Amino acid sequence: MSQDKSREFLHSGNAKDKFKFFFKATLLQQVDDLLKGIEKQLHDAKALVNQLEESLRPILKELDELQEKIKSMEFVEEILQQVQLLRKKLAWSWVYDADRKLDAQHKLIEKLKGRIPSCQARIDKQHHKMEELGDKLSKKKSQISNMIERTSEVRSMKEDLKQNLSMAVKERLELESEQNRRTRQIQKMVERVKLLEQQIHDLHEQYMKNTQAEENEMEEKLKKLQVEVDEVNANYQRLKEEEDEMAQRIAMLENEIVKITNQIEDVERTHRNISSRIRELQMHQRNKVTAFGGGRVASLLQAIERHQHKFSSPPIGPIGAHVKLEDGEMWSIAIENAVGRVLNAFIVTDHKDARILRACAREANYNHLQIIIYDFSRPRIDIPRHMLPQTNHPTVFSVMDSDNPTVLNALVDVASAERQVLVKDYDIGKIVAFDQRISNLKEVYTSDGYKMFSRGSAQTILPPNKNLRGGRLCGSFDNEIKNLERDALEAKENVQKGRGVKRGKEEDLRNLRDMLGSVKRRRIHVERQLRTKEFELEDMKKMLASEASAAPASTVDELHREISKLHDEIQEKETLREELQKKVNEAGTKAKELKMSFENLCESAKSEIDALAEAESELMMIEKDLHEAEAEKKYYEEQMHSKVLAELGNAEAECRDLERSCKESHRKASIICPESEIQALGGCKESDPEQLSAQLSRLKQRLERESQRFPESIDDLRMLCEKKERKISRKQQTYKAFREKLEACEKALELRWSKFQRNATLLKRQLTWQFNGHLKKKGISGQIKVSYEEQTLSVEVKMPQDASSSSVRDTRGLSGGERSFSTLCFALALHEMTEAPFRAMDEFDVFMDAVSRKISLDAIVDFALSHGSQWIFITPHDISMVKHDERIKKQQMAAPRG
């Protein structure tokens, strides 16, 4: 410990530097470096063993391929044996099949022969039934003719009575009507008489009250008042017409304003839709993918990229982003109608990827995503010409192209794009869809969006989608954006013009309403004047009428004469009414008698009419049964000649052919192998020769393919396989021994790490105890805090109570002597924890005062004596105070020259 080192340690405030000093002094640094070096070597050795084991993978793969090849060749031998066995079974299965057919044919012949007697019996039965029904029919016809003759007379009598009854009822009703009319006339005449008598009484009373002068004056007032009423009424009618005209103009203006408002709203809605469409197209122009799902598809693609490691193959989509359209300006709308829904879909290779993609869609808030599962390894489908629509018009599949064959295959298998034909206009579409009867045609789409198809005899034409504003696969969006911007500007100008017109109309409407209010107030005032004048005129007329009712005596005499005349007429009409009552009674009695006669005749004729109706129904049933019997007989005769006898002849001829075929098949099968050998192998009587033949052809083809794949000998392959297995086994055992040794080394290293950590903990505690023990010699207490995780060391010193009551956490806060003493205590604590043959301290007490130096010298001398190691202390101060001992040697150098 030199003076420079002491100064550096005392003045250093860095806890990490102090830790390094401690870590290196206690040799923990050396042990830590050693253990880390061993750990690195073990890691490298483990990596080397892994590399060696990885080098075996190609050899293991070759061995697996070799074993697979051996299994395949063993399978080829099995196939060869199966082919030979199937040949034998097939030969005898044809024999057994011919026997079965021959037995079935014999049974069919017996069955057909058994049908002849039953069919003939049915024909005879129907013939006998027809004879019986013919007899019944003739008897029933004669019975009905007799019944018709008897009932015809009753029906004629019934019709006569019915007619007479209706005439009698009609006559009675006419008489009753005439009687009621005469009664009403009499009542009116009586009321007229009462009225005339009242008038006579009123005339007498009024005549006594009025005079001729008053009557003239009243008439003059009445004329004057009538003139005033007419003038006020004319003024009222003029104001009324003016008010109605203004109200009509206001209603027209209000309707115009409502129409203008609706037009403005429509144009504004159109402007908003156009602006939205422009933003949508601009977004599509910046990122083509957003055209097929909007902003959600971008979020979905980001989610797919985050979870890409979960997919066995990355999903393809959206389909529209992988498709190019030829002549997009012309066919984009038609393609959108045909396969627009499929363009938003994604394609995955299996159900697992579909579930993962569905989870990504939920994460991106993309609901109802269409997912198509398709094999990515499948090459592009080559569609034969005869399976395509036979027309010169393009199909949806022919105008679409993609660099990915899976996308094209999905369009064919999912959307049937190869069967959807595109035409230019509506007329050509109708001809192609309905008139030409083109095979393999599913649907026809026109360039402006019409869809046409036929299912059976039904022909369907669907109009274009109104919400479809353009195709997403068009070549460029620039022209459409320019057109839409022009339309948006025009719509905006129309809105401004409409608002200007609306403001003008609303100003006119306010002026008219003000004028209407003024006219209405004047009309109400005039109307009140008119009602007042009319009431005065009405009162005047009533007064004049009451005065004028005073009639002269001559008028009264005329009224009396009229009353006497009315009395005479009432008497005559009463007489006629009584005569009419008698006629009504007689007509009622006659109608009642005719009704009773009609009811009696109906009761007597009912039984005969019911019997006739029943006989007619029985006749119809007999005729129906007769026709059915004739049809049954004709049917069975046709069955006898066309089916039973004809089928019997054909069956007998086929039976002879089968007998010859059976003999020939038996002869050929006996040449291939005896029947006993097939019986020993389990037989093949229940086997189908067609299935066996198909199975044999498949096995032959497979045997030929497998034989071409493996030209080597199976014995050579087995020897090569055993050689490789022995070689691999030796290497695997060697590598296994290496790994076991490495595992033992790792366990030993872990044990040493645990011991190292335990020793480091104990050394940290020992350092604190010894440091505090040396400080106590001067009455100071302290503590050393060591953190191996953060690699820091801090010294805390607490001075005596009479000097300071607080702990000093930094040695730079102490005086020079205290720092030197604290550092010395720290150094002695480290020396006590280490082993070394020689130790030295150079000028360790240069910063101490006399008391600290004395305590320090005594402490290090006692420490050196008790420790037993060799120490060298170098100091420029007086050493006479150092105690004497046989093991202590002092050497004082001469003072330097002046």
PDB file of C-alpha atoms in Angstrom, residues 45 55 139 228 275 280 307 374 458 473 559 603 651 654 683 733 843 879:
ATOM      1  CA  ALA A  45     -18.241 -27.746 -25.962  1.00  0.00           C
ATOM      2  CA  SER A  55     -24.334 -33.372 -38.732  1.00  0.00           C
ATOM      3  CA  LYS A 139    -132.405 -51.975 -66.208  1.00  0.00           C
ATOM      4  CA  GLU A 228    -126.817  49.136 -47.999  1.00  0.00           C
ATOM      5  CA  SER A 275     -66.911  13.806 -51.624  1.00  0.00           C
ATOM      6  CA  GLU A 280     -62.369   6.641 -50.870  1.00  0.00           C
ATOM      7  CA  HIS A 307     -48.751 -13.383 -36.036  1.00  0.00           C
ATOM      8  CA  TYR A 374     -57.484 -23.974 -50.767  1.00  0.00           C
ATOM      9  CA  ALA A 458     -87.258 -19.544 -66.245  1.00  0.00           C
ATOM     10  CA  LEU A 473     -60.277  -3.206 -60.755  1.00  0.00           C
ATOM     11  CA  LEU A 559    -159.705  30.090 -47.524  1.00  0.00           C
ATOM     12  CA  GLU A 603    -144.349 -32.549 -50.117  1.00  0.00           C
ATOM     13  CA  ALA A 651     -85.687 -64.055 -71.403  1.00  0.00           C
ATOM     14  CA  GLU A 654     -80.963 -64.558 -73.169  1.00  0.00           C
ATOM     15  CA  GLY A 683     -63.583 -68.570 -52.455  1.00  0.00           C
ATOM     16  CA  GLN A 733     -23.258 -43.493 -28.506  1.00  0.00           C
ATOM     17  CA  GLU A 843       4.360   6.204   3.747  1.00  0.00           C
ATOM     18  CA  ILE A 879       9.920   5.131  14.549  1.00  0.00           C
TER      19      ILE A 879
END
